[in-house]
PDB file of C-alpha atoms in Angstrom:
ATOM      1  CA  UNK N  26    -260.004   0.615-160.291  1.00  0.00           C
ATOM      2  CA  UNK N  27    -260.250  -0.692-156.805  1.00  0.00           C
ATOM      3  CA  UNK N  28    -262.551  -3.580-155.985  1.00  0.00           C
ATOM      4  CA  UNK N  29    -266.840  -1.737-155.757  1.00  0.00           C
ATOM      5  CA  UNK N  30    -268.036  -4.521-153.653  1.00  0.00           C
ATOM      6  CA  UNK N  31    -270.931  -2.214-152.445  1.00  0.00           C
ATOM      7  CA  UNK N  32    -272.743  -2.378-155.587  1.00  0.00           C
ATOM      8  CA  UNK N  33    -272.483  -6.215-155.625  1.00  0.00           C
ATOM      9  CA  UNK N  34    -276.493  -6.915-154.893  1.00  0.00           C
ATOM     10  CA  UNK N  35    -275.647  -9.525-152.428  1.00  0.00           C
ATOM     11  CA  UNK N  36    -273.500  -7.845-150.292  1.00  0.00           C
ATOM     12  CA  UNK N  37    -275.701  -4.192-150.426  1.00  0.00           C
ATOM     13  CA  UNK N  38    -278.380  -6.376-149.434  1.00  0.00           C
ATOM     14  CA  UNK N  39    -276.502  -7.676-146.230  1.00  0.00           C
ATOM     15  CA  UNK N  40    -274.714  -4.398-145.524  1.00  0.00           C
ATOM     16  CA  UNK N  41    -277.730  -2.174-145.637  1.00  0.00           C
ATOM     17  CA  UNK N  42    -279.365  -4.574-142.890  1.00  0.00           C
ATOM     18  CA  UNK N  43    -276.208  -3.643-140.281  1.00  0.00           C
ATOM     19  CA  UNK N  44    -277.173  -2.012-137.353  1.00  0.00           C
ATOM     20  CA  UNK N  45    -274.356   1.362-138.361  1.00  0.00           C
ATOM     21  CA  UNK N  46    -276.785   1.343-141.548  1.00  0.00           C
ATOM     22  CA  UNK N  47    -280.212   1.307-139.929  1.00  0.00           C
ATOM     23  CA  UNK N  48    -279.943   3.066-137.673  1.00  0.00           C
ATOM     24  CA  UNK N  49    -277.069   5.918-138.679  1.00  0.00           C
ATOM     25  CA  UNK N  50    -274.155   6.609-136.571  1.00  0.00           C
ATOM     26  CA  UNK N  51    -276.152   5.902-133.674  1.00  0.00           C
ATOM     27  CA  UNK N  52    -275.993   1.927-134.622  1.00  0.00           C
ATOM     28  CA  UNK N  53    -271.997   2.531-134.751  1.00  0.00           C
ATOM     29  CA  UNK N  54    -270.540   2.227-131.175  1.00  0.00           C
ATOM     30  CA  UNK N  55    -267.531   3.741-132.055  1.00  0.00           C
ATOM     31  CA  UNK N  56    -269.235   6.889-132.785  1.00  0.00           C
ATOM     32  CA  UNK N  57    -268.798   9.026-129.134  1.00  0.00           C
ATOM     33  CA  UNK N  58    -265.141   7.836-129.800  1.00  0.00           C
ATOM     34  CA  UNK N  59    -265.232   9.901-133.323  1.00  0.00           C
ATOM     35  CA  UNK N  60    -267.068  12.357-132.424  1.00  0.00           C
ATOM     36  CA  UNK N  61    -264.215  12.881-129.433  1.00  0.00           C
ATOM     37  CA  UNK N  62    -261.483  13.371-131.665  1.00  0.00           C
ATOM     38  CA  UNK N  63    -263.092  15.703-134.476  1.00  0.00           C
ATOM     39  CA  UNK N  64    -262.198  19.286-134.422  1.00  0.00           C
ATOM     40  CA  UNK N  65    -264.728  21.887-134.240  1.00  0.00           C
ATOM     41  CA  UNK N  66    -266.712  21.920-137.281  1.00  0.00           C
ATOM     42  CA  UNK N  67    -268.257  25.480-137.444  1.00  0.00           C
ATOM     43  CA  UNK N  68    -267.348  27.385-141.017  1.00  0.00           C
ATOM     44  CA  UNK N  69    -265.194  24.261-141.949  1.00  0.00           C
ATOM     45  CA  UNK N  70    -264.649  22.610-145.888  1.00  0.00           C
ATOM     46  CA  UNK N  71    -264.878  19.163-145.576  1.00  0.00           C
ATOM     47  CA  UNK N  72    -264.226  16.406-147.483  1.00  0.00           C
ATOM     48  CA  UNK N  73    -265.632  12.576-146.604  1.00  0.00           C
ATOM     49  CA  UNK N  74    -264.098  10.011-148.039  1.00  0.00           C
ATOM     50  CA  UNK N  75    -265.648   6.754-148.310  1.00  0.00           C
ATOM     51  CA  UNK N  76    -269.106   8.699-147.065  1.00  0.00           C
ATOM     52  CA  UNK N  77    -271.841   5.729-147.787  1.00  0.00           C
ATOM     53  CA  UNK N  78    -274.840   6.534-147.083  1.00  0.00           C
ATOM     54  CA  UNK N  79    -274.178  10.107-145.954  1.00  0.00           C
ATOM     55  CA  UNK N  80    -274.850   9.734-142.153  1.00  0.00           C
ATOM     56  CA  UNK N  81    -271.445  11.687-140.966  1.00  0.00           C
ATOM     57  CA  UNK N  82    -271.896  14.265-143.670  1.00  0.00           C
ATOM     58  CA  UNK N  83    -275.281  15.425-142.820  1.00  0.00           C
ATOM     59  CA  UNK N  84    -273.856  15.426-139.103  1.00  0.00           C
ATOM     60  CA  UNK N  85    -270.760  17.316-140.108  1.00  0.00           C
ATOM     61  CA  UNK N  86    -273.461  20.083-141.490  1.00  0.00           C
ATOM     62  CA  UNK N  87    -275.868  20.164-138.601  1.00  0.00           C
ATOM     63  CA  UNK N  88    -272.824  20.952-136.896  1.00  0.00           C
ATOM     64  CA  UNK N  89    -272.216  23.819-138.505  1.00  0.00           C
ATOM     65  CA  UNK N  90    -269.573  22.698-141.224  1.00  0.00           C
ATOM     66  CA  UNK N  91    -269.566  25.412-144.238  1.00  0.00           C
ATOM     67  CA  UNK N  92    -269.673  22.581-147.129  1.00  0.00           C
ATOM     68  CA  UNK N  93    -269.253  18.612-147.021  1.00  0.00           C
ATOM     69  CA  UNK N  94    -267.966  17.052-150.452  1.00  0.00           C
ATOM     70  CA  UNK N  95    -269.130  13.126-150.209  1.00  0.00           C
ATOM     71  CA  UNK N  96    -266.571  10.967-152.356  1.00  0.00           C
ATOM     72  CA  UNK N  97    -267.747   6.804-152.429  1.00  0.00           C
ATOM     73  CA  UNK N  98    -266.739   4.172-155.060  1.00  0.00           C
ATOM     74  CA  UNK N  99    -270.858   2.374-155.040  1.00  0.00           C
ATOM     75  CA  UNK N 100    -273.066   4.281-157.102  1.00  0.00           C
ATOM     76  CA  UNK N 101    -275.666   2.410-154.930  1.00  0.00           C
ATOM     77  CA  UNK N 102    -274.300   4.326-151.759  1.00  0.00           C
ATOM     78  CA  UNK N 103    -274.294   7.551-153.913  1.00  0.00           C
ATOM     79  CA  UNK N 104    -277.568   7.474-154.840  1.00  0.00           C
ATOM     80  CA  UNK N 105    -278.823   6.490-151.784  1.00  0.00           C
ATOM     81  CA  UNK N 106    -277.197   9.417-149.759  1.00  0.00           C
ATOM     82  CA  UNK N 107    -278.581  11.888-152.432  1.00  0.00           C
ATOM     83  CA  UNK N 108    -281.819  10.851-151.927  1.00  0.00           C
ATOM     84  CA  UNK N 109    -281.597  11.291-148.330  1.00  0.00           C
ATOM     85  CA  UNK N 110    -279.952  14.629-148.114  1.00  0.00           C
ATOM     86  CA  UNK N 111    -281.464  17.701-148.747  1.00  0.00           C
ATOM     87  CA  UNK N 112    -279.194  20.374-148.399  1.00  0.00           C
ATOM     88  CA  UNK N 113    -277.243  22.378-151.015  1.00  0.00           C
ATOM     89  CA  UNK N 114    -274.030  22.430-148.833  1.00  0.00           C
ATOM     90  CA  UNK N 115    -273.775  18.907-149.236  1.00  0.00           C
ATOM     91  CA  UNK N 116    -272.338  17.502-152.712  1.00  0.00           C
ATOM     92  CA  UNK N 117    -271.838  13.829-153.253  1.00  0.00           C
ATOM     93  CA  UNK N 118    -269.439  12.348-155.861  1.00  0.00           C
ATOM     94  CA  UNK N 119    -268.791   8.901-157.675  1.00  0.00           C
ATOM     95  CA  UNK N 120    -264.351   8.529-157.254  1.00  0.00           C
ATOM     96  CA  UNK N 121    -262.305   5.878-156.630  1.00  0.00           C
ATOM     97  CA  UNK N 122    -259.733   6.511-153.637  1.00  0.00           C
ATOM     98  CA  UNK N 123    -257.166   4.800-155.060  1.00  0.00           C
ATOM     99  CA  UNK N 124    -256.733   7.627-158.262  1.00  0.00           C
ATOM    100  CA  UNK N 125    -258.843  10.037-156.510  1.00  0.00           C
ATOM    101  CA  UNK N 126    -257.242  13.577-156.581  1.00  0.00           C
ATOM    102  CA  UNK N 127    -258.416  17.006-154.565  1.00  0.00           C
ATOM    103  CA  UNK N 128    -257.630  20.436-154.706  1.00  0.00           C
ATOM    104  CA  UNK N 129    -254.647  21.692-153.373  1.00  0.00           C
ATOM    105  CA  UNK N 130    -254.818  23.494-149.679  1.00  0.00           C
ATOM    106  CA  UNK N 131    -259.012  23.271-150.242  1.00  0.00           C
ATOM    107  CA  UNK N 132    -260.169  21.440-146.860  1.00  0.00           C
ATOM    108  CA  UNK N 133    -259.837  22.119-143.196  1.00  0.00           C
ATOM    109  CA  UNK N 134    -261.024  18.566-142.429  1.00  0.00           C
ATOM    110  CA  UNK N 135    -260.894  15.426-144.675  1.00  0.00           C
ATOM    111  CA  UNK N 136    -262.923  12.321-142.750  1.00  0.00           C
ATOM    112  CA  UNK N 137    -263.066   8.895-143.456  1.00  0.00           C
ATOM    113  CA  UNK N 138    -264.596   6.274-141.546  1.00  0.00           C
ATOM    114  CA  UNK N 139    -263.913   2.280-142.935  1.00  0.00           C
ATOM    115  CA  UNK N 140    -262.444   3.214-145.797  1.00  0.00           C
ATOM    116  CA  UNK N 141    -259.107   2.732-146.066  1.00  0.00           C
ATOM    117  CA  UNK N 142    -258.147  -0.856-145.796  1.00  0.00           C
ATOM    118  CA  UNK N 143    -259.841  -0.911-149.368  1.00  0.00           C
ATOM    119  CA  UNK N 144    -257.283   1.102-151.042  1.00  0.00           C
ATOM    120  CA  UNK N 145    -254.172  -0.326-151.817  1.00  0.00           C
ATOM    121  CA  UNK N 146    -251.515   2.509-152.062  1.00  0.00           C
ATOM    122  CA  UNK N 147    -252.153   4.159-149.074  1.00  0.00           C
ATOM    123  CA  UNK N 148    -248.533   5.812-149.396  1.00  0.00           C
ATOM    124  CA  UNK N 149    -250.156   8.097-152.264  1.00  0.00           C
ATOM    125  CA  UNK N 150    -253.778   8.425-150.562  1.00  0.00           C
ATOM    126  CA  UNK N 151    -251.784  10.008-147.782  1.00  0.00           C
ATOM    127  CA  UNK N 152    -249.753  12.571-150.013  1.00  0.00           C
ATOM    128  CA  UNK N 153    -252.894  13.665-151.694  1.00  0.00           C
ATOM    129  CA  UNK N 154    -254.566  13.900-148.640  1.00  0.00           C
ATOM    130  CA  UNK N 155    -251.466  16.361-147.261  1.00  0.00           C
ATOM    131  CA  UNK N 156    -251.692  18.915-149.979  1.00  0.00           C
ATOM    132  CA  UNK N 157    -255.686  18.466-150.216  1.00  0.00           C
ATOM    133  CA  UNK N 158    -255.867  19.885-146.714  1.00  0.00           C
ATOM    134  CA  UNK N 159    -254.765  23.501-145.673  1.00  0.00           C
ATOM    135  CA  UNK N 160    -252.027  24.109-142.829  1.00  0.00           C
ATOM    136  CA  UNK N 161    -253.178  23.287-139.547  1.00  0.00           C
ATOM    137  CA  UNK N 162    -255.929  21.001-141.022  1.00  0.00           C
ATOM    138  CA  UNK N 163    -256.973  18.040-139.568  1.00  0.00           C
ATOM    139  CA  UNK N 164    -256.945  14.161-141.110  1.00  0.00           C
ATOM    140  CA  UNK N 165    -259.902  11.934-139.214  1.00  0.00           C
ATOM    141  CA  UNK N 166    -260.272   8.580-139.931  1.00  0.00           C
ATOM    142  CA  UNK N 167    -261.188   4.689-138.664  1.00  0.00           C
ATOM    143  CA  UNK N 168    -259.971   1.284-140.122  1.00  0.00           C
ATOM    144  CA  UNK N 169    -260.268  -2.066-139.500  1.00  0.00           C
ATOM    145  CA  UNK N 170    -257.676  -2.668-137.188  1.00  0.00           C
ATOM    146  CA  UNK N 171    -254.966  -4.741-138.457  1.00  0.00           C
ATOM    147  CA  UNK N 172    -254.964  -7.066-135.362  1.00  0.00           C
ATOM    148  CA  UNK N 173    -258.842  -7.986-136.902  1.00  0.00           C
ATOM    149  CA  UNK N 174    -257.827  -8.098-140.354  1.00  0.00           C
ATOM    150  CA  UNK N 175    -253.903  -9.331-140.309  1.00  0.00           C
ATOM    151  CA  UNK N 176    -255.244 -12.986-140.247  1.00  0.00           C
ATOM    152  CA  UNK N 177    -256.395 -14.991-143.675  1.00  0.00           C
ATOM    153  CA  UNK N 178    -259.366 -16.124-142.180  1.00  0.00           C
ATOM    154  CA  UNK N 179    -260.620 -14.461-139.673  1.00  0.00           C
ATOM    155  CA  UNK N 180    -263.252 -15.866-137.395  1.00  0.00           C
ATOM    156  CA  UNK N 181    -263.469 -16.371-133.859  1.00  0.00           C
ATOM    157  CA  UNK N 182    -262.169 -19.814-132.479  1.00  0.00           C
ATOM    158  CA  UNK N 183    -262.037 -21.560-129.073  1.00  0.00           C
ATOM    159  CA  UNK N 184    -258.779 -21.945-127.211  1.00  0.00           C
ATOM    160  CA  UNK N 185    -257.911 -24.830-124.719  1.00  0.00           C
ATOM    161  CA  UNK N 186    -260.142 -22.897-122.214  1.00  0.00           C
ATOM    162  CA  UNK N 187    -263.251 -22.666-123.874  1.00  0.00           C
ATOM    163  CA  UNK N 188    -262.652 -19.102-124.595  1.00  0.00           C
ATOM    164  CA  UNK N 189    -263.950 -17.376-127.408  1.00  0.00           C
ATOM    165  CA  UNK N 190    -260.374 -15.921-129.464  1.00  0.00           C
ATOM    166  CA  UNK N 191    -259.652 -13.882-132.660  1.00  0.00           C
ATOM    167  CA  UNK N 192    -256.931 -15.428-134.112  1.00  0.00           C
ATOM    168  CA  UNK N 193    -253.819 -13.282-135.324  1.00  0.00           C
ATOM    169  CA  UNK N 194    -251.393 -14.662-137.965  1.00  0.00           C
ATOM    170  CA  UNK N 195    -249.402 -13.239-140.582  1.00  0.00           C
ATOM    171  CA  UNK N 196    -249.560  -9.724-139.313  1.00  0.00           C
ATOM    172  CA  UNK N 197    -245.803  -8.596-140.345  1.00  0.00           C
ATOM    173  CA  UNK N 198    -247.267  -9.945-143.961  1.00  0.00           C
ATOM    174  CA  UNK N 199    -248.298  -7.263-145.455  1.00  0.00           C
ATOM    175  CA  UNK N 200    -250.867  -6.703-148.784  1.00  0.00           C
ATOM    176  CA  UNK N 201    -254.515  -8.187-149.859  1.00  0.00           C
ATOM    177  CA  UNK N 202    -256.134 -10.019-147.629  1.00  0.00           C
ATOM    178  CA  UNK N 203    -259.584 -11.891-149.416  1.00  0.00           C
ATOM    179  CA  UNK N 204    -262.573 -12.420-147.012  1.00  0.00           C
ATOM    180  CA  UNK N 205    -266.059 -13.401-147.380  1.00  0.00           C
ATOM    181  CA  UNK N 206    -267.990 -11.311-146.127  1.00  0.00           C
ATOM    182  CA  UNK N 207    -272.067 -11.038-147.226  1.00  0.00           C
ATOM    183  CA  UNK N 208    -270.560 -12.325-150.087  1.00  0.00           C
ATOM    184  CA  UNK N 209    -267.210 -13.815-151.350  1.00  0.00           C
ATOM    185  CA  UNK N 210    -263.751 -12.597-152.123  1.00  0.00           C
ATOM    186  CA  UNK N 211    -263.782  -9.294-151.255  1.00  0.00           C
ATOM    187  CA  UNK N 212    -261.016  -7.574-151.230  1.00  0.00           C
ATOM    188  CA  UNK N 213    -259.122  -5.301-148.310  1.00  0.00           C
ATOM    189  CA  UNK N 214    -255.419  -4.475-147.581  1.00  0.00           C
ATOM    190  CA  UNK N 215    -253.640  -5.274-144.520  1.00  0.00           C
ATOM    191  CA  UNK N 216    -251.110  -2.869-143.007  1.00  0.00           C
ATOM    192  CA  UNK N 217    -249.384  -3.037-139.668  1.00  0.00           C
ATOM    193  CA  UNK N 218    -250.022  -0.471-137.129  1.00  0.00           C
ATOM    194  CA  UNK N 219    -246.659   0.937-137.439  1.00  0.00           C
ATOM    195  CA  UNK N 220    -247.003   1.198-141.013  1.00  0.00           C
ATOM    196  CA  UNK N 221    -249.944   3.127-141.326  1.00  0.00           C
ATOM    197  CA  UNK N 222    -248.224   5.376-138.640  1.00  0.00           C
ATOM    198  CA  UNK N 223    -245.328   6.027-140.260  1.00  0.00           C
ATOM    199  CA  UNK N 224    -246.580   6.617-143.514  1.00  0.00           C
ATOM    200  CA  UNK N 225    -248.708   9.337-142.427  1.00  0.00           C
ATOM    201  CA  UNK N 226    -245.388  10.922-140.578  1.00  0.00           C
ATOM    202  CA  UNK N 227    -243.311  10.695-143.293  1.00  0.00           C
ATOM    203  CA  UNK N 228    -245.955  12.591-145.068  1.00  0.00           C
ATOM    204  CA  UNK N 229    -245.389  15.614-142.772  1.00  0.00           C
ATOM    205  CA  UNK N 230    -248.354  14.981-140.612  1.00  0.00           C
ATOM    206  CA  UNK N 231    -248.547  15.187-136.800  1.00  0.00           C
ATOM    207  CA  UNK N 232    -250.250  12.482-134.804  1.00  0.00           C
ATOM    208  CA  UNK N 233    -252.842  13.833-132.376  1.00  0.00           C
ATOM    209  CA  UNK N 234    -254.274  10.756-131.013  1.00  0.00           C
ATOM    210  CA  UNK N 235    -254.753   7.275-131.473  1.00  0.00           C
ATOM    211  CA  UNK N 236    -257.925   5.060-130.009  1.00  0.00           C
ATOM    212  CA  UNK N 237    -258.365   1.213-130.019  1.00  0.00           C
ATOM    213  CA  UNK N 238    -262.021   0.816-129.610  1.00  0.00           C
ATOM    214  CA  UNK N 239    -263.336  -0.681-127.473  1.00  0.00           C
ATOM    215  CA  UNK N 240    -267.028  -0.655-125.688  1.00  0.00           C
ATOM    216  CA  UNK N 241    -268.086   0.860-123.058  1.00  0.00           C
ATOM    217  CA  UNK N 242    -269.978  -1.039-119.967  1.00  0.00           C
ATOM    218  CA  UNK N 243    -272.398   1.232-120.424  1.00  0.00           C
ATOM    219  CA  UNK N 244    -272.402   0.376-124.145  1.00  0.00           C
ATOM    220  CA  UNK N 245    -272.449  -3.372-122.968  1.00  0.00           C
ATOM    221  CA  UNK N 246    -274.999  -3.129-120.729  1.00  0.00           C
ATOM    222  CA  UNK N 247    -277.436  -1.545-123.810  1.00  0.00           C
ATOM    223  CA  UNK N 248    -276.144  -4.220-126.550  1.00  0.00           C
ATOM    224  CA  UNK N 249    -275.375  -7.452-124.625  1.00  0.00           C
ATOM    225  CA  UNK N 250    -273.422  -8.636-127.339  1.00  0.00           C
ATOM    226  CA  UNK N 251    -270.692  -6.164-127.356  1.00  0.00           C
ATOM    227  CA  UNK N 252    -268.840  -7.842-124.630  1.00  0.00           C
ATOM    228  CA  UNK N 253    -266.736  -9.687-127.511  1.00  0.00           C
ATOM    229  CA  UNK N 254    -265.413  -6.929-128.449  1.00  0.00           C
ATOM    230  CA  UNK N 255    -263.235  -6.848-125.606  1.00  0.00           C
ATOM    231  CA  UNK N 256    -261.670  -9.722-126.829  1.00  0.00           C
ATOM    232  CA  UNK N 257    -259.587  -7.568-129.717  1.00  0.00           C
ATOM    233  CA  UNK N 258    -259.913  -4.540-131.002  1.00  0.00           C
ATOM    234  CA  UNK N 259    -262.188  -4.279-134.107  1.00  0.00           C
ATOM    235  CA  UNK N 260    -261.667  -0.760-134.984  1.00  0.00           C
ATOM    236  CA  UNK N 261    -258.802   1.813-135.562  1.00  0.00           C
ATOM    237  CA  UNK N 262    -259.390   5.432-134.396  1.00  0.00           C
ATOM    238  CA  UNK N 263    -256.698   7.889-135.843  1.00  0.00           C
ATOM    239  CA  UNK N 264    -256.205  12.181-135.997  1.00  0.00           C
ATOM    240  CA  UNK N 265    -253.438  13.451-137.584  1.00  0.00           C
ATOM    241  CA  UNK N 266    -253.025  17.848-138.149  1.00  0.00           C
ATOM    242  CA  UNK N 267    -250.773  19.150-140.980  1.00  0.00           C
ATOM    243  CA  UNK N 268    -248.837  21.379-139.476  1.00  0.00           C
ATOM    244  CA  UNK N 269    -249.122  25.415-139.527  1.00  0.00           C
ATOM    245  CA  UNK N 270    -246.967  26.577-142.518  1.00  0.00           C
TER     246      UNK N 270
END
């Protein structure tokens, strides 16, 4: 069973305080950048995996998404996005992604956003995810990108300049990386770009676009503090289509 850091008190305590958990997927500034690459959601079966607190399921329905199946690891996330969801089209379930299995051919879209970097055979995530969807159906999802996570500890430091830098180190070294993070030790799984990639294509899937986020200046201008994130980029934007049979 992989790592359920979310039901750890100390670190629900410190992730429910982020800014992405306050205030929904308007606190996430990669959000206009997801909601770019998503196909049209009208009439659509979709699954979200890793869906927390429910935020881009409830979305995917006001959107006009037939069903949304809500898959997370933390019972505490679970019961959380139950309580806030009132909607019969919505189902949330406790599963692990690492053993999770779906029906065959049963989505049109399967979503994930942060999720997975936890799981640790992403080679058999992605095959499942393949025959879960139906041809021409469409794979969404964001990591941590691996230029942020490739290093052991990562943090920003100063260079000779004065310049705020994220360090990058050991990125060809893939496998678990351990951070601390509202709380110690937990527990992710570094990939290289080209890895994830190719894993994905090997599959059978088709790439459809790729995004390094990055802020806006308009973004910038709102949250001041943003401007770092320039620096590197934080997040992974990928959307992949299973081809038409």
């Amino acid at each position: 069973m992989a790592q359920n850091i979310y039901d750890n008190p100390d670190f629900f305590s410190g992730y429910s305080r982020l800014p992405r958990q306050v205030h929904g997927l308007d606190g996430a500034p990669e959000w206009p950048a997801i909601k770019a690459m998503l196909p049209s959601l009208e009439g659509k079966y979709i699954a979200d995996l890793g869906c927390g607190f429910g935020w881009a399921s409830r979305w995917m329905r006001d959107q006009g998404a037939a069903s949304v199946i809500g898959y997370d690891l933390s019972q505490n996330m679970i019961t959380r996005a139950k309580a806030d969801t009132a909607d019969a089209a919505i189902d949330y379930r406790f599963a692990d992604l690492d053993i999770l299995e779906l029906p065959h051919a049963s989505f049109d879209l399967i979503y994930s956003a942060l999720a997975f970097h936890y799981v640790e055979n992403f080679d058999r995530l992605a095959r499942m995810i393949y025959d879960a969807l139906i041809a021409g159906g469409d794979l969404v999802f964001t990591i941590e990108h691996p230029i942020f996570m490739a290093a052991r500890h990562p943090h920003w430091i100063l260079d000779e300049d004065g310049r705020k830098t994220w360090p990058v180190n050991g990125y060809s070294i893939e496998g678990e990386r351990r951070t601390d993070w509202f709380t110690k030790g937990v527990v992710k799984h570094h990939r290289t770009l080209a890895t994830t990639l190719n894993t994905l294509i090997k599959v059978g899937f088709k790439l459809i676009q790729i995004n390094e986020f990055a802020p806006t200046y308009h973004q910038i201008a709102a949250i001041p503090e943003l401007v770092e994130e320039l620096e590197r980029p934080m997040i992974l934007l990928l959307s992949f289509r299973k081809p038409e049979a």
